[in-house]
Coordinates of C-alpha atoms and ligand atoms in Angstrom, one line a residue:
M1 CA -76.1 47.0 44.8
N2 CA -76.0 43.9 47.0
Y3 CA -73.1 42.0 48.8
Y4 CA -73.3 38.3 49.4
S5 CA -71.8 35.9 52.0
T6 CA -68.4 33.7 49.9
K7 CA -70.1 30.7 51.9
N8 CA -73.5 31.1 51.3
K9 CA -73.8 32.8 47.5
N10 CA -78.4 33.4 48.9
H11 CA -77.4 35.6 52.0
S12 CA -76.9 38.8 50.6
V13 CA -77.4 42.4 52.4
N14 CA -77.0 46.0 50.9
L15 CA -74.4 48.5 51.2
K16 CA -74.9 49.4 54.5
D17 CA -75.0 46.3 55.5
A18 CA -72.1 45.0 54.6
V19 CA -70.3 48.1 55.1
L20 CA -71.0 48.4 59.0
K21 CA -70.8 44.6 59.7
G22 CA -68.1 44.2 57.8
L23 CA -68.5 39.8 57.9
P24 CA -71.4 38.0 57.3
P25 CA -72.6 35.8 60.2
D26 CA -71.7 32.8 59.0
N27 CA -67.8 34.2 58.7
G28 CA -67.5 34.3 55.2
L29 CA -66.6 37.4 53.2
Y30 CA -68.6 39.9 51.1
M31 CA -68.6 40.1 48.2
P32 CA -70.1 42.1 45.3
E33 CA -72.9 40.8 43.8
I34 CA -71.6 42.4 40.2
I35 CA -68.6 43.2 39.6
P36 CA -69.5 46.0 36.9
G37 CA -66.9 46.3 34.0
L38 CA -65.9 50.2 32.9
P39 CA -66.8 51.1 29.5
Q40 CA -64.5 50.8 26.9
D41 CA -63.9 55.0 26.5
F42 CA -62.7 54.9 29.8
F43 CA -60.2 52.8 28.5
E44 CA -59.5 54.9 25.7
N45 CA -59.0 57.3 27.5
I46 CA -57.6 56.4 31.0
S47 CA -54.0 58.1 30.0
S48 CA -56.1 61.7 30.6
K49 CA -57.8 61.0 33.5
S50 CA -56.4 61.3 37.8
I51 CA -56.4 59.1 39.9
N52 CA -59.6 61.5 41.7
E53 CA -61.2 61.3 37.8
I54 CA -61.0 57.4 38.6
A55 CA -61.8 57.2 41.9
R56 CA -65.1 59.1 41.0
I57 CA -65.9 57.2 38.5
V58 CA -65.8 53.4 39.5
S59 CA -67.4 54.3 42.7
K60 CA -70.5 55.4 41.0
T61 CA -70.1 52.0 39.2
F62 CA -70.3 50.7 42.7
F63 CA -72.0 52.9 44.4
S64 CA -74.7 54.5 42.6
E65 CA -78.0 53.4 43.5
D66 CA -76.9 53.2 47.4
L67 CA -76.0 57.0 47.7
S68 CA -76.2 60.1 45.7
D69 CA -73.3 61.4 42.9
D70 CA -72.4 64.3 45.1
D71 CA -71.7 62.0 48.2
I72 CA -70.1 59.6 46.4
E73 CA -68.4 62.4 44.6
W74 CA -67.7 64.0 48.3
I75 CA -66.4 60.4 49.5
A76 CA -64.0 60.3 46.7
D77 CA -62.9 63.8 46.2
D78 CA -62.1 63.7 50.5
S79 CA -60.1 60.4 50.8
I80 CA -58.3 60.9 47.7
N81 CA -57.1 63.8 48.3
F82 CA -52.9 62.9 47.4
E83 CA -51.6 61.0 44.2
A84 CA -49.7 57.8 43.6
P85 CA -46.9 59.0 41.7
L86 CA -45.4 55.3 39.0
V87 CA -42.1 55.9 39.0
Q88 CA -39.9 54.9 36.5
I89 CA -35.9 52.8 37.8
S90 CA -35.5 51.4 35.0
T91 CA -36.0 50.0 31.2
N92 CA -39.2 49.0 31.2
T93 CA -39.3 48.8 35.7
F94 CA -42.2 51.1 36.9
V95 CA -42.5 51.5 41.0
L96 CA -46.5 52.9 42.5
E97 CA -46.4 55.0 44.6
L98 CA -48.8 54.2 47.7
F99 CA -47.6 56.3 50.4
H100 CA -48.5 59.6 49.9
G101 CA -51.2 59.4 52.3
P102 CA -51.0 60.9 56.0
T103 CA -49.9 58.1 57.4
M104 CA -47.4 57.1 54.9
A105 CA -48.7 53.5 53.9
F106 CA -51.2 52.4 51.3
K107 CA -53.8 52.0 53.7
D108 CA -54.6 55.6 53.9
F109 CA -56.3 55.2 50.4
G110 CA -59.1 52.2 51.6
A111 CA -59.3 52.6 55.3
R112 CA -60.4 57.2 54.5
F113 CA -62.1 56.1 52.0
M114 CA -64.3 53.8 54.6
S115 CA -64.9 56.1 57.4
R116 CA -66.0 58.5 54.9
L117 CA -68.1 55.9 53.0
M118 CA -69.6 55.0 56.4
S119 CA -70.1 58.1 57.7
K120 CA -72.8 58.5 55.5
L121 CA -74.3 55.7 55.6
I122 CA -74.8 55.7 59.5
S123 CA -75.3 59.8 58.9
K124 CA -78.7 58.8 60.4
Q125 CA -78.0 56.4 62.9
D126 CA -77.6 57.5 66.2
K127 CA -75.9 54.9 68.2
T128 CA -72.1 54.8 68.3
V129 CA -70.9 52.2 65.8
H130 CA -67.4 50.1 67.4
I131 CA -65.3 49.2 65.4
L132 CA -62.3 46.5 65.8
V133 CA -59.5 46.8 64.2
A134 CA -56.2 44.7 64.4
T135 CA -53.3 45.6 62.8
S136 CA -49.5 44.2 61.8
G137 CA -48.7 47.9 61.8
D138 CA -50.4 49.9 59.6
T139 CA -53.7 49.1 59.2
G140 CA -54.1 51.1 62.4
S141 CA -52.8 54.4 61.7
A142 CA -54.4 54.6 58.7
V143 CA -57.4 53.2 60.3
A144 CA -57.2 55.5 63.5
Q145 CA -56.4 58.3 61.4
G146 CA -59.4 58.4 58.5
F147 CA -61.4 58.1 61.9
Y148 CA -60.3 60.5 63.9
D149 CA -62.9 62.9 65.4
V150 CA -65.5 61.4 63.3
D151 CA -69.1 62.2 65.0
G152 CA -70.6 58.4 66.4
I153 CA -67.7 55.9 66.0
H154 CA -65.1 54.9 68.4
V155 CA -62.3 53.0 66.8
T156 CA -60.5 50.1 68.9
I157 CA -57.3 49.6 67.6
L158 CA -55.7 46.1 68.1
Y159 CA -51.4 45.2 67.7
P160 CA -48.6 42.4 69.3
S161 CA -47.2 43.8 71.5
G162 CA -43.0 44.3 70.7
K163 CA -43.8 43.1 66.7
V164 CA -44.5 46.6 65.6
S165 CA -42.0 48.3 64.1
K166 CA -41.4 52.1 66.6
I167 CA -42.4 54.4 64.4
Q168 CA -45.8 51.9 63.6
E169 CA -45.9 52.4 67.5
Q170 CA -46.0 56.1 67.9
Q171 CA -48.7 56.1 65.0
I172 CA -51.0 54.1 66.3
A173 CA -49.9 53.9 70.1
T174 CA -50.2 57.8 70.9
L175 CA -54.1 58.7 69.7
D176 CA -56.6 59.9 71.8
K177 CA -60.4 61.1 71.1
N178 CA -62.6 58.3 70.2
I179 CA -59.5 56.0 69.0
T180 CA -58.3 53.6 71.8
T181 CA -55.4 51.3 71.7
L182 CA -54.9 47.8 72.9
E183 CA -51.3 46.5 72.9
I184 CA -52.2 42.6 73.0
D185 CA -49.6 40.2 74.2
G186 CA -49.3 37.8 71.4
T187 CA -48.5 37.7 68.0
F188 CA -50.5 39.2 64.8
D189 CA -52.6 36.0 64.1
D190 CA -54.3 36.3 68.0
C191 CA -55.1 39.9 67.8
Q192 CA -56.9 39.1 64.2
H193 CA -58.8 35.8 66.4
L194 CA -59.6 38.4 69.4
V195 CA -61.6 40.5 66.5
K196 CA -63.3 37.3 64.5
T197 CA -64.2 36.1 68.0
A198 CA -66.3 39.0 68.8
F199 CA -68.6 39.5 65.5
L200 CA -69.4 36.4 66.1
D201 CA -70.6 36.7 70.0
K202 CA -74.1 36.8 69.8
E203 CA -74.2 37.7 73.5
L204 CA -72.0 40.3 72.6
N205 CA -73.2 41.8 69.5
K206 CA -77.1 42.3 71.0
K207 CA -74.7 45.3 73.5
I208 CA -72.6 46.6 71.0
L209 CA -72.6 47.9 67.8
L210 CA -69.9 46.5 66.3
S211 CA -68.0 47.1 62.9
S212 CA -65.0 46.0 61.1
A213 CA -62.8 48.0 59.5
N214 CA -59.9 45.4 58.5
S215 CA -59.4 44.6 55.0
I216 CA -61.8 42.4 55.3
N217 CA -64.1 45.4 55.2
I218 CA -65.4 45.4 51.1
A219 CA -65.5 49.3 51.7
R220 CA -61.9 49.2 51.8
L221 CA -61.3 46.9 49.2
I222 CA -63.2 49.2 46.2
P223 CA -61.3 52.2 46.7
Q224 CA -58.0 50.2 46.4
S225 CA -58.3 49.2 43.0
F226 CA -58.3 53.2 41.5
Y227 CA -54.6 52.8 42.1
Y228 CA -54.3 50.2 39.7
F229 CA -56.4 52.2 37.0
S230 CA -54.0 55.3 37.9
A231 CA -51.0 52.7 37.5
I232 CA -52.1 51.9 33.7
S233 CA -52.8 55.3 33.7
Q234 CA -49.6 56.8 33.5
L235 CA -47.8 54.3 32.2
E236 CA -50.1 54.8 29.0
K237 CA -47.9 57.8 28.7
V238 CA -44.4 56.4 28.0
S239 CA -44.7 52.6 26.7
D240 CA -47.9 50.1 25.1
L241 CA -46.2 46.9 26.4
P242 CA -48.3 44.4 28.1
V243 CA -48.5 45.0 31.9
L244 CA -47.1 42.6 34.7
I245 CA -48.7 44.1 38.2
S246 CA -46.3 42.9 41.7
V247 CA -48.1 43.0 45.1
P248 CA -45.9 42.7 48.9
S249 CA -49.1 40.8 49.9
G250 CA -49.7 39.9 53.5
N251 CA -54.2 39.6 53.6
F252 CA -54.2 39.7 50.0
G253 CA -57.0 42.5 50.2
N254 CA -53.9 45.2 47.9
L255 CA -54.2 41.7 45.9
T256 CA -57.6 41.5 46.3
A257 CA -58.5 44.9 44.9
G258 CA -56.5 44.6 41.1
L259 CA -58.1 41.7 40.2
I260 CA -60.8 43.6 40.9
A261 CA -59.6 46.0 38.8
Q262 CA -58.9 43.5 36.2
R263 CA -62.6 42.1 35.9
M264 CA -63.8 45.8 35.3
G265 CA -61.8 45.6 32.3
L266 CA -57.9 46.6 33.3
P267 CA -55.1 44.7 30.7
V268 CA -52.8 43.7 33.6
E269 CA -51.5 40.7 31.8
H270 CA -50.3 38.8 35.1
Y271 CA -50.3 39.7 39.2
I272 CA -48.0 38.4 40.9
A273 CA -48.5 38.2 45.4
A274 CA -45.1 38.4 46.0
V275 CA -44.7 37.5 49.4
N276 CA -41.9 37.1 52.3
A277 CA -41.8 34.0 55.2
N278 CA -45.4 34.0 55.4
D279 CA -45.8 31.4 51.6
T280 CA -49.0 30.2 52.5
F281 CA -50.0 31.3 48.9
P282 CA -47.2 30.0 46.7
I283 CA -47.2 26.8 49.0
Y284 CA -51.5 26.0 48.2
L285 CA -50.7 27.4 44.2
E286 CA -48.2 24.2 44.7
S287 CA -50.1 21.9 45.5
G288 CA -53.7 23.2 44.8
K289 CA -54.4 22.5 48.8
F290 CA -54.9 25.5 51.7
E291 CA -53.2 25.2 54.7
A292 CA -53.5 28.1 57.1
K293 CA -50.3 28.5 58.5
S294 CA -48.7 30.6 61.5
S295 CA -47.6 33.5 61.2
V296 CA -43.8 34.1 61.3
K297 CA -42.1 36.8 61.7
T298 CA -39.9 39.6 59.4
I299 CA -38.6 42.8 58.9
S300 CA -41.5 43.1 56.0
N301 CA -44.1 42.7 59.2
A302 CA -46.8 44.1 57.9
M303 CA -47.4 41.0 55.8
D304 CA -46.9 38.7 58.4
V305 CA -49.6 36.6 57.8
G306 CA -49.9 33.1 58.7
N307 CA -53.7 33.4 57.9
P308 CA -54.5 36.0 55.0
S309 CA -58.3 36.8 55.2
N310 CA -59.1 38.3 51.7
L311 CA -58.3 35.0 50.6
G312 CA -61.8 33.5 50.6
R313 CA -62.4 36.0 47.9
I314 CA -60.3 34.7 46.0
F315 CA -60.9 31.3 45.5
D316 CA -64.5 33.1 45.8
M317 CA -63.8 34.9 42.2
F318 CA -62.0 32.0 41.1
E319 CA -64.7 28.9 42.1
S320 CA -61.8 27.9 44.0
N321 CA -59.7 26.3 41.0
P322 CA -55.9 26.5 41.5
E323 CA -55.9 26.3 38.0
R324 CA -57.5 29.3 37.1
I325 CA -56.1 31.1 40.0
R326 CA -52.6 30.2 38.6
Q327 CA -52.7 31.6 35.5
N328 CA -53.6 34.8 36.5
I329 CA -51.7 34.7 39.6
S330 CA -48.2 33.2 40.6
S331 CA -46.7 33.6 44.2
F332 CA -42.9 33.6 45.0
S333 CA -41.9 33.3 48.9
F334 CA -38.3 35.8 49.7
N335 CA -36.7 35.9 52.9
D336 CA -35.1 38.1 55.1
D337 CA -32.5 38.6 52.9
E338 CA -32.8 38.1 50.0
T339 CA -34.5 41.2 50.9
R340 CA -32.8 43.5 52.5
N341 CA -29.7 42.1 49.5
T342 CA -32.7 43.1 47.5
I343 CA -32.6 47.7 48.9
K344 CA -29.2 47.4 48.9
K345 CA -28.6 46.2 45.1
V346 CA -31.0 48.6 43.5
Y347 CA -30.2 51.6 45.5
A348 CA -26.6 50.7 44.1
E349 CA -28.2 50.0 40.5
T350 CA -30.6 52.9 40.6
G351 CA -30.8 55.4 43.9
Y352 CA -34.4 53.7 44.1
L353 CA -35.1 53.0 47.9
F354 CA -36.7 50.6 48.8
D355 CA -38.9 49.5 51.3
P356 CA -38.5 45.6 52.9
H357 CA -42.4 45.3 51.7
G358 CA -41.6 46.7 48.3
A359 CA -38.8 45.1 48.0
V360 CA -40.4 41.8 47.5
G361 CA -42.2 43.2 45.8
Y362 CA -39.1 43.5 43.1
L363 CA -37.8 40.3 44.0
G364 CA -41.0 38.5 43.0
L365 CA -41.3 40.4 39.6
E366 CA -38.1 39.9 38.7
K367 CA -38.4 35.8 39.4
Y368 CA -41.3 36.0 37.3
R369 CA -39.9 37.8 34.8
Q370 CA -36.3 36.5 33.8
D371 CA -35.9 37.8 30.2
Q372 CA -39.4 39.0 28.8
Q373 CA -40.3 42.1 26.7
I374 CA -42.7 43.2 28.8
N375 CA -43.2 46.2 31.3
G376 CA -43.3 45.5 35.3
I377 CA -44.7 47.7 38.0
I378 CA -43.9 46.6 41.7
L379 CA -46.6 48.3 43.9
E380 CA -44.4 50.0 47.0
T381 CA -47.1 49.9 49.9
A382 CA -45.0 52.1 52.0
H383 CA -42.3 55.2 53.0
P384 CA -38.8 53.4 53.4
A385 CA -38.8 56.3 56.1
K386 CA -41.2 53.6 58.4
F387 CA -38.9 51.0 58.2
K388 CA -35.3 53.4 59.1
D389 CA -33.6 50.9 61.4
I390 CA -33.6 47.9 58.8
V391 CA -32.8 50.4 55.6
D392 CA -30.7 52.8 57.1
D393 CA -28.1 49.8 58.0
V394 CA -28.5 47.8 54.3
T395 CA -27.3 50.9 53.1
D396 CA -25.0 52.2 55.1
G397 CA -26.9 55.6 55.3
N398 CA -29.2 58.0 57.0
L399 CA -32.7 58.4 56.2
E400 CA -34.0 61.9 57.3
L401 CA -37.7 61.2 58.4
P402 CA -40.5 62.9 56.4
E403 CA -41.9 65.3 58.7
R404 CA -45.6 63.4 58.4
L405 CA -43.5 60.9 60.8
K406 CA -41.0 63.0 62.6
K407 CA -44.3 64.9 64.2
Y408 CA -44.9 61.5 65.7
M409 CA -42.1 60.8 67.6
S410 CA -42.6 63.1 70.3
R411 CA -46.1 62.2 71.7
T412 CA -46.5 59.7 74.9
K413 CA -48.1 56.0 74.8
T414 CA -51.3 55.4 75.9
S415 CA -52.0 52.3 75.3
I416 CA -53.5 49.2 76.9
G417 CA -52.3 46.5 77.4
L418 CA -54.0 43.0 77.5
N419 CA -53.1 39.3 77.6
R420 CA -55.1 37.2 74.3
N421 CA -57.6 35.9 76.0
Y422 CA -60.9 36.4 74.5
A423 CA -62.6 37.5 77.7
S424 CA -60.5 40.2 78.4
F425 CA -61.2 41.5 75.4
K426 CA -64.8 40.3 76.1
D427 CA -64.8 42.9 79.1
Y428 CA -63.1 45.4 78.0
L429 CA -66.3 46.1 75.0
I430 CA -68.5 45.4 77.3
S431 CA -67.4 48.2 79.9
I432 CA -67.0 50.6 76.9
A433 CA -70.5 49.8 75.5
G434 CA -71.6 51.8 78.2
Ligands
LIG1 C1 -50.9 46.3 54.9 C2 -49.6 46.0 54.4 C3 -49.5 45.0 52.8 C4 -50.2 44.1 53.1 O1 -51.1 44.5 52.3 P1 -52.6 43.5 52.4 O2 -53.6 43.3 51.3 O3 -52.9 42.9 53.5 O4 -51.8 41.6 51.6 C5 -48.1 45.9 52.7 N1 -46.8 46.4 52.5 C6 -47.1 47.0 53.5 C7 -46.4 48.4 53.9 C8 -48.6 47.3 54.5 O5 -48.7 48.6 55.0

């Protein structure tokens, strides 16, 4: 299957180019030429399917022209080797826990799958592929883990200094081997801008083979659709009411994956894009006019994005028609006080402990649903212990760090400090190109 640029449908490339280049030269985003529908019997039998079976089936639907069944099954099995349990927290309210992978955030799904897909696509190529990732927190660790020690690939991670949590920093800034971390004196948007500028720099791209692992890469988006199918698979065992899904959103990759699943036939009544004070999208839905903003810092920091990079895909899927988007997606913004109060209230009422991102998702669901008799699923995108300071503060508790996170805390920082000027970043890239 080919992948076209959202800025020019006549520019289309094969899977390998779409995945290795990450971004089309016209600064659009790659989209699959066809979003294939899944057969009726897939949905009739969905409740008997594991997430791994779902991963195999959906992957084959997209990639069978490009890779052998054996390769596709290996990629799916080796990357999706953990569960995404659906937990009921009250009547009609469910949480899909996406934090059971190695870095305890949902980005493990996309990052693990993409790294394995890439390694299959480049296996016969000898030039090192340099992956650039701007991270507002969790992307960096998921990508670094996914690619750690993979032959033929070097990863450079950029993160905004002082704007990620201690645990997140320990997970990305302490790695070695084929991973380098740059601590940028700037915001996440600055980091994202540096990466985008490098991709569009013709002179640089003659010297070094650059690739992206941000949620702009289509190879991260497709595997994120798996857990939407898995959510419905698990829910069908308990209830047959219609379903709302609330997605705590930053760059809108997660939501875009849900919309792709819906196009493939997933029965979802409506999506809620729940955002923090970074309210670019709800303002767009209200006014019908898109205007990027600067990002502002919040306690749900992985969603501190003022110019969400996947909106181009959502506009493409709905022909930039705000009315069509509104029929499918509602969006609400919540501030940090509301988020803190929600963590506290839900914990007191149900015993369920949300992280700040999931709490924003919960707020979005309740605001949209009100008294309707309808199932609501909140995507819980990170383990609460990743935001221990905030969660402990709100609940007067002392959350135990899971072993998986504890082992990072004693590591030594190896990151390189850099200012936010493109010239410094370019010098660094040329120095590693060898
Ligand atoms: C990245 C991230 C988000 C936002 O996901 P997008 O796909 O960028 O919208 C939400 N929560 C957590 C914990 C994240 O790491």
